Amino acid sequence: MRLLVTGNQGYLGSVMVPLLQAAGHDVVGYDTGLYADRVLGPAPTDPPTIAKDIRDVAPGDLEGFEAVIHLAALSNDPLGALEPQITHDINHHASVRLAKAAKEAGVRRFLYASTCSVYGAAGADAVTEDSPMRPVTPYAESKVRVESDVHDLADGEFEPVFLRNATAFGASPRLRADIVLNNLVGHAMLSGRVLVMSDGTPWRPLVHARDIAEAFSRCLTAPREAVHAMAFNVGAEMNNATVAQIAQEAQRAVPGSELDITGETGSDPRSYRVDFSAIRAALPGYEATWSIADGARELAAAYRSAPLTREGFDGDFVRLAVLQRKQEAGLLDADFRPR
Ligand SMILES: NC(=O)c1ccc[n+]([C@@H]2O[C@H](COP(=O)([O-])OP(=O)(O)OC[C@H]3O[C@@H](n4cnc5c(N)ncnc54)[C@H](O)[C@@H]3O)[C@@H](O)[C@H]2O)c1
């Protein structure tokens, strides 16, 4: 299948594209490369990539593709809180513009990278795709709006699917250090300490980047009736964990490191456990198999074999830090467009 993958030079995209290519797809990327030069370990080989902002996408960019995987976004909660208007422009308005352009160009399937953050502070019961969405950040709000607006475009020719990913973990050549397990394992190695600045009780569903990639790959070829205009939580119940449990796995993966749970009340109200049965039912044989413990060990090994430094970890692999540095260096304008 000929595919356009937006955000292909990000953390998930750099893991997903090789998997799609191995499945026989012809992949073209679409990315402004905000973090393309921030690589851990050997540099990946990117597919041919359209270096254009998704805010400027036009139907002509989508001609000839059978499916679009849309990953490009300002992709975390702190980023959205800092720049709520830009987050809405890129994550919401440009995503809807992209979906409309895809539909106009005759693209059939449109896979959207949503998030389990749409459930927000959900309480004790595990949320399903039918649970109310209570986003607590501009980032999560932007994802809810895209789902709603793009759902309205679904018809006999245009088949959107909304993949609500749990928080990812695991090695990627374009590492993100601002997601919980990746962060804790890195700090365990660099400082000998796994520090949790809360009481560790909030629930966080996690999923390995490769299990996300596999879910997207299978959604591309699933029969229309299994996925058309549907939302799926992407993850596994075994990886519904409290922040304290996640921290314990980080500590176990780094021998000699110490665990410090400060016990303060955290400022982040997100806490939710997630039911992942719908995606297993829709995609027979699909299962997210990477455990948090396996991912923590994989990360520790990747960090050990790369020249990881404290400065690099916090500066090159934290999305917000990279954007701020590039703005200060005059490489990005105030709207995060490359100069
Ligand atoms: N990583 C996670 O834990 C996670 C969890 C749930 C959902 N998601 C979603 O998955 C997607 C990918 O996440 P990621 O972790 O790979 O993020 P990332 O920040 O590593 O990658 C995002 C990519 O999008 C590109 N991009 C950003 N704005 C752009 C624009 N205006 N025009 C063109 N390209 C642009 C960036 O250059 C980058 O390569 C995002 O939509 C994110 O919200 C991620």
Coordinates of C-alpha atoms and ligand atoms in Angstrom, one line a residue:
M1 CA 0.0 0.0 0.0
R2 CA 1.3 3.5 -0.7
L3 CA 1.2 5.4 2.6
L4 CA 1.8 8.9 3.8
V5 CA 3.0 9.0 7.4
T6 CA 3.0 12.4 9.1
G7 CA 5.4 12.9 12.0
N8 CA 7.6 10.1 10.7
Q9 CA 10.7 11.7 12.1
G10 CA 9.4 11.6 15.7
Y11 CA 9.7 9.1 18.5
L12 CA 6.9 6.8 17.3
G13 CA 7.3 7.4 13.6
S14 CA 10.9 6.4 13.7
V15 CA 9.9 3.0 15.1
M16 CA 6.7 2.6 13.0
V17 CA 8.1 3.4 9.5
P18 CA 10.6 0.4 9.4
L19 CA 7.8 -1.9 10.6
L20 CA 5.5 -0.6 7.9
Q21 CA 8.2 -1.0 5.3
A22 CA 8.9 -4.5 6.4
A23 CA 5.2 -5.3 6.0
G24 CA 5.7 -4.3 2.3
H25 CA 4.2 -0.8 2.3
D26 CA 5.6 2.0 0.3
V27 CA 6.0 4.9 2.8
V28 CA 6.4 8.6 2.2
G29 CA 6.9 10.8 5.2
Y30 CA 5.6 14.3 6.0
D31 CA 7.4 16.2 8.8
T32 CA 9.1 19.5 9.5
G33 CA 11.8 17.6 11.4
L34 CA 11.6 19.5 14.6
Y35 CA 13.6 16.7 16.4
A36 CA 15.1 14.9 13.3
D37 CA 18.6 15.8 14.4
R38 CA 18.1 14.6 18.0
V39 CA 19.2 10.9 17.6
L40 CA 20.2 8.3 20.2
G41 CA 22.4 5.7 18.8
P42 CA 22.7 5.0 15.1
A43 CA 20.8 7.5 12.9
P44 CA 17.7 6.0 11.3
T45 CA 17.2 5.9 7.5
D46 CA 14.1 8.1 6.9
P47 CA 11.9 7.4 3.9
P48 CA 11.5 10.2 1.3
T49 CA 9.9 12.9 3.4
I50 CA 7.9 16.0 2.5
A51 CA 9.4 18.7 4.7
K52 CA 6.3 20.8 5.1
D53 CA 4.2 22.1 8.0
I54 CA 0.9 20.3 8.4
R55 CA -0.7 23.7 8.8
D56 CA 0.0 24.3 5.1
V57 CA -1.1 20.9 3.7
A58 CA -3.0 20.9 0.4
P59 CA -5.0 18.2 -1.3
G60 CA -2.2 17.9 -3.9
D61 CA 0.2 16.7 -1.2
L62 CA -2.1 13.7 -0.7
E63 CA -2.6 12.6 -4.3
G64 CA -1.8 9.0 -5.0
F65 CA -1.9 7.7 -1.4
E66 CA -4.2 4.9 -0.3
A67 CA -3.9 5.6 3.4
V68 CA -2.6 8.3 5.8
I69 CA -1.2 7.7 9.3
H70 CA -1.3 11.0 11.1
L71 CA 1.2 11.2 13.9
A72 CA 2.5 14.8 13.6
A73 CA 1.6 16.9 16.6
L74 CA 3.0 18.9 19.5
S75 CA 3.0 15.8 21.5
N76 CA 2.8 16.2 25.2
D77 CA 0.8 17.7 27.9
P78 CA 3.3 20.3 29.2
L79 CA 3.9 21.5 25.7
G80 CA 0.2 22.1 25.2
A81 CA -0.1 23.9 28.5
L82 CA 2.7 26.3 27.5
E83 CA 1.4 27.2 24.1
P84 CA -2.4 26.3 24.1
Q85 CA -3.1 28.3 20.9
I86 CA -0.3 26.8 18.8
T87 CA -1.3 23.3 20.2
H88 CA -4.8 23.8 18.9
D89 CA -3.6 25.2 15.6
I90 CA -1.3 22.2 14.9
N91 CA -3.0 19.4 16.8
H92 CA -6.6 20.3 16.0
H93 CA -7.1 22.7 13.1
A94 CA -4.2 21.3 10.9
S95 CA -5.3 17.7 11.6
V96 CA -8.8 18.4 10.4
R97 CA -7.4 20.3 7.4
L98 CA -5.2 17.2 6.7
A99 CA -8.1 14.8 7.0
K100 CA -10.2 17.0 4.6
A101 CA -7.4 17.2 2.1
A102 CA -7.0 13.4 2.3
K103 CA -10.7 12.9 1.7
E104 CA -10.6 15.3 -1.2
A105 CA -7.6 13.5 -2.7
G106 CA -9.4 10.1 -2.5
V107 CA -7.4 8.6 0.3
R108 CA -9.5 5.8 1.8
R109 CA -8.1 5.1 5.2
F110 CA -7.0 7.7 7.7
L111 CA -5.4 6.5 11.0
Y112 CA -5.2 9.1 13.7
A113 CA -2.9 9.0 16.7
S114 CA -5.1 9.9 19.6
T115 CA -4.4 9.3 23.2
C116 CA -5.8 7.7 26.4
S117 CA -5.3 11.1 27.9
V118 CA -8.7 12.0 26.5
Y119 CA -10.2 10.2 29.5
G120 CA -8.5 12.6 32.0
A121 CA -9.3 12.1 35.7
A122 CA -11.5 9.0 35.2
G123 CA -11.7 7.5 38.7
A124 CA -11.4 3.9 39.8
D125 CA -13.1 1.9 37.0
A126 CA -11.2 0.9 33.8
V127 CA -12.4 3.2 31.0
T128 CA -13.6 1.8 27.7
E129 CA -14.0 3.6 24.4
D130 CA -17.6 4.5 25.4
S131 CA -16.5 6.1 28.7
P132 CA -16.9 9.9 28.9
M133 CA -14.0 11.9 27.8
R134 CA -12.8 14.5 30.4
P135 CA -9.6 16.0 28.9
V136 CA -7.7 18.0 31.5
T137 CA -5.1 19.7 29.2
P138 CA -5.1 21.6 25.9
Y139 CA -3.2 18.6 24.4
A140 CA -5.9 16.1 25.3
E141 CA -8.7 18.6 24.4
S142 CA -7.1 19.0 20.9
K143 CA -7.3 15.2 20.4
V144 CA -10.9 15.0 21.5
R145 CA -11.8 17.7 19.0
V146 CA -10.0 16.0 16.1
E147 CA -11.8 12.8 16.8
S148 CA -15.1 14.5 16.7
D149 CA -14.5 16.6 13.6
V150 CA -12.8 13.8 11.6
H151 CA -15.6 11.4 12.6
D152 CA -18.0 13.7 10.8
L153 CA -16.1 13.2 7.6
A154 CA -16.6 9.4 7.6
D155 CA -18.6 8.0 4.7
G156 CA -18.6 5.2 2.1
E157 CA -15.2 6.4 0.7
F158 CA -13.4 7.8 3.7
E159 CA -12.6 5.5 6.7
P160 CA -11.1 7.2 9.7
V161 CA -9.9 5.2 12.7
F162 CA -8.9 6.7 16.0
L163 CA -6.2 4.9 17.9
R164 CA -6.1 6.1 21.5
N165 CA -2.6 5.2 22.5
A166 CA -1.6 4.7 26.1
T167 CA 1.6 6.5 27.1
A168 CA 4.4 5.0 25.1
F169 CA 7.8 3.6 26.3
G170 CA 10.7 1.9 24.8
A171 CA 13.8 2.5 22.7
S172 CA 13.6 4.6 19.5
P173 CA 16.3 6.3 17.5
R174 CA 14.4 9.5 18.1
L175 CA 14.1 9.0 21.8
R176 CA 11.7 11.0 24.0
A177 CA 12.9 11.5 27.6
D178 CA 9.7 13.3 28.6
I179 CA 7.5 10.2 28.9
V180 CA 7.4 8.4 32.2
L181 CA 9.3 5.1 31.9
N182 CA 11.9 6.5 29.4
N183 CA 12.5 9.3 31.8
L184 CA 12.8 7.3 35.0
V185 CA 15.2 4.7 33.5
G186 CA 17.4 7.5 32.2
H187 CA 17.6 9.3 35.5
A188 CA 18.2 6.0 37.3
M189 CA 21.3 5.5 35.1
L190 CA 22.5 9.1 35.1
S191 CA 21.9 10.0 38.8
G192 CA 21.5 6.6 40.5
R193 CA 18.1 7.7 41.7
V194 CA 14.5 7.1 40.5
L195 CA 12.7 10.1 41.8
V196 CA 8.9 10.4 41.9
M197 CA 7.7 13.8 42.9
S198 CA 4.3 12.6 44.1
D199 CA 2.8 9.9 46.2
G200 CA 3.0 7.6 43.2
T201 CA -0.6 6.5 43.4
P202 CA -2.0 7.8 40.0
W203 CA -2.7 5.2 37.4
R204 CA -1.0 5.4 34.0
P205 CA -1.6 3.0 31.2
L206 CA 1.6 2.3 29.2
V207 CA 2.4 0.6 25.9
H208 CA 5.6 -0.1 24.0
A209 CA 6.2 2.0 20.9
R210 CA 6.5 -1.2 18.8
D211 CA 3.1 -2.4 20.0
I212 CA 1.6 0.9 18.9
A213 CA 3.3 0.5 15.5
E214 CA 1.8 -3.0 15.1
A215 CA -1.7 -1.7 16.0
F216 CA -1.4 0.9 13.2
S217 CA -0.1 -1.6 10.8
R218 CA -3.0 -4.0 11.4
C219 CA -5.6 -1.2 11.2
L220 CA -4.3 -0.3 7.7
T221 CA -5.4 -3.7 6.3
A222 CA -8.3 -4.6 8.6
P223 CA -11.7 -5.0 6.9
R224 CA -13.8 -1.9 6.8
E225 CA -16.5 -3.3 9.1
A226 CA -14.0 -4.0 11.9
V227 CA -12.6 -0.5 12.1
H228 CA -14.6 2.1 10.2
A229 CA -15.1 5.4 12.2
M230 CA -14.2 3.6 15.4
A231 CA -12.0 4.5 18.3
F232 CA -9.7 1.9 20.0
N233 CA -7.6 2.1 23.1
V234 CA -4.1 0.8 22.3
G235 CA -2.3 -1.0 25.1
A236 CA -2.6 -3.9 27.4
E237 CA -4.2 -4.3 30.8
M238 CA -1.0 -5.8 32.3
N239 CA 0.6 -2.3 31.7
N240 CA -2.0 -0.4 33.7
A241 CA 0.3 0.6 36.5
T242 CA 0.6 3.2 39.2
V243 CA 3.5 5.7 38.9
A244 CA 5.1 3.9 41.9
Q245 CA 5.0 0.5 40.1
I246 CA 6.5 2.1 37.0
A247 CA 9.2 3.6 39.1
Q248 CA 9.9 0.2 40.7
E249 CA 10.5 -1.3 37.3
A250 CA 12.8 1.5 36.3
Q251 CA 14.8 0.9 39.5
R252 CA 15.0 -2.9 39.0
A253 CA 16.3 -2.4 35.5
V254 CA 19.2 -0.3 36.8
P255 CA 21.1 -2.3 39.4
G256 CA 22.3 -0.1 42.3
S257 CA 19.8 2.7 41.7
E258 CA 17.6 3.9 44.6
L259 CA 13.9 4.6 44.6
D260 CA 12.6 7.8 46.2
I261 CA 8.9 8.5 46.3
T262 CA 8.5 11.9 47.9
G263 CA 4.9 11.5 48.9
E264 CA 3.9 15.1 47.9
T265 CA 0.5 15.7 46.3
G266 CA 1.2 15.8 42.6
S267 CA -0.1 18.7 40.4
D268 CA -1.1 16.4 37.5
P269 CA -4.8 15.2 38.0
R270 CA -4.6 12.5 35.3
S271 CA -5.3 9.0 36.7
Y272 CA -7.0 6.3 34.7
R273 CA -7.0 2.6 34.0
V274 CA -8.0 1.4 30.6
D275 CA -9.8 -1.6 29.1
F276 CA -8.1 -2.7 25.9
S277 CA -10.4 -5.5 24.9
A278 CA -12.0 -3.7 21.9
I279 CA -8.8 -3.6 19.8
R280 CA -8.1 -7.3 20.4
A281 CA -11.6 -8.1 19.3
A282 CA -11.4 -6.0 16.2
L283 CA -7.9 -7.1 15.1
P284 CA -7.8 -10.9 15.7
G285 CA -4.3 -12.0 16.8
Y286 CA -3.3 -8.5 17.9
E287 CA -1.9 -8.1 21.4
A288 CA 0.4 -5.6 23.0
T289 CA 3.0 -8.0 24.4
W290 CA 5.8 -5.8 25.7
S291 CA 5.7 -5.5 29.5
I292 CA 6.9 -2.5 31.5
A293 CA 9.8 -4.6 32.9
D294 CA 10.9 -5.7 29.4
G295 CA 10.8 -2.1 28.2
A296 CA 12.8 -0.9 31.2
R297 CA 15.5 -3.4 30.5
E298 CA 15.5 -2.6 26.8
L299 CA 15.8 1.1 27.6
A300 CA 18.7 0.5 30.1
A301 CA 20.5 -1.4 27.4
A302 CA 20.0 1.3 24.8
Y303 CA 21.1 4.0 27.1
R304 CA 24.2 2.0 28.1
S305 CA 25.3 1.5 24.4
A306 CA 24.7 5.1 23.5
P307 CA 26.8 7.9 24.8
L308 CA 24.1 9.3 27.1
T309 CA 24.9 12.3 29.2
R310 CA 22.7 14.2 31.7
E311 CA 22.8 17.3 29.6
G312 CA 21.9 15.4 26.4
F313 CA 19.2 13.5 28.1
D314 CA 17.4 16.5 29.5
G315 CA 18.2 18.8 26.6
D316 CA 18.1 16.8 23.4
F317 CA 15.3 14.4 24.2
V318 CA 12.8 16.5 26.0
R319 CA 10.5 18.0 23.3
L320 CA 9.8 21.3 25.1
A321 CA 13.5 21.9 25.7
V322 CA 14.4 21.2 22.1
L323 CA 11.8 23.6 20.8
Q324 CA 12.9 26.3 23.3
R325 CA 16.6 25.9 22.3
K326 CA 15.8 26.0 18.6
Q327 CA 13.8 29.2 19.1
E328 CA 16.6 30.8 21.1
A329 CA 19.0 29.8 18.3
G330 CA 16.7 31.4 15.7
L331 CA 16.0 28.1 14.0
L332 CA 12.3 28.2 14.7
D333 CA 9.9 31.1 14.8
A334 CA 7.4 31.8 17.6
D335 CA 4.9 29.4 15.9
F336 CA 7.4 26.5 15.7
R337 CA 7.9 26.9 12.0
P338 CA 11.5 26.2 10.8
R339 CA 13.2 29.4 9.6
Ligands
LIG1 N1 4.5 9.0 22.6 C1 3.4 8.8 23.3 O1 3.4 8.4 24.5 C2 2.1 9.1 22.7 C3 0.9 8.6 23.4 C4 -0.3 8.8 22.8 C5 -0.4 9.5 21.6 N2 0.7 9.9 21.0 C6 0.5 10.7 19.7 O2 1.3 10.0 18.7 C7 1.8 11.0 17.8 C8 3.4 10.9 17.7 O3 3.9 11.0 19.0 P1 5.5 11.0 19.3 O4 5.7 10.6 20.6 O5 6.2 10.3 18.2 O6 5.8 12.6 19.2 P2 7.1 13.3 18.7 O7 7.1 14.7 19.3 O8 8.3 12.5 18.9 O9 6.9 13.4 17.1 C9 6.0 14.3 16.5 C10 6.5 14.6 15.1 O10 5.6 15.5 14.5 C11 6.4 16.5 13.8 N3 5.6 17.8 13.7 C12 5.2 18.5 14.8 N4 4.5 19.6 14.4 C13 4.5 19.5 13.0 C14 3.9 20.4 12.0 N5 3.2 21.5 12.4 N6 4.1 20.0 10.7 C15 4.8 18.9 10.4 N7 5.4 18.1 11.3 C16 5.2 18.4 12.6 C17 7.7 16.7 14.6 O11 8.7 17.2 13.8 C18 7.9 15.3 15.0 O12 8.8 14.6 14.1 C19 1.4 12.4 18.4 O13 0.2 12.7 17.7 C20 1.1 12.1 19.8 O14 0.1 13.0 20.3 C21 1.9 9.7 21.5

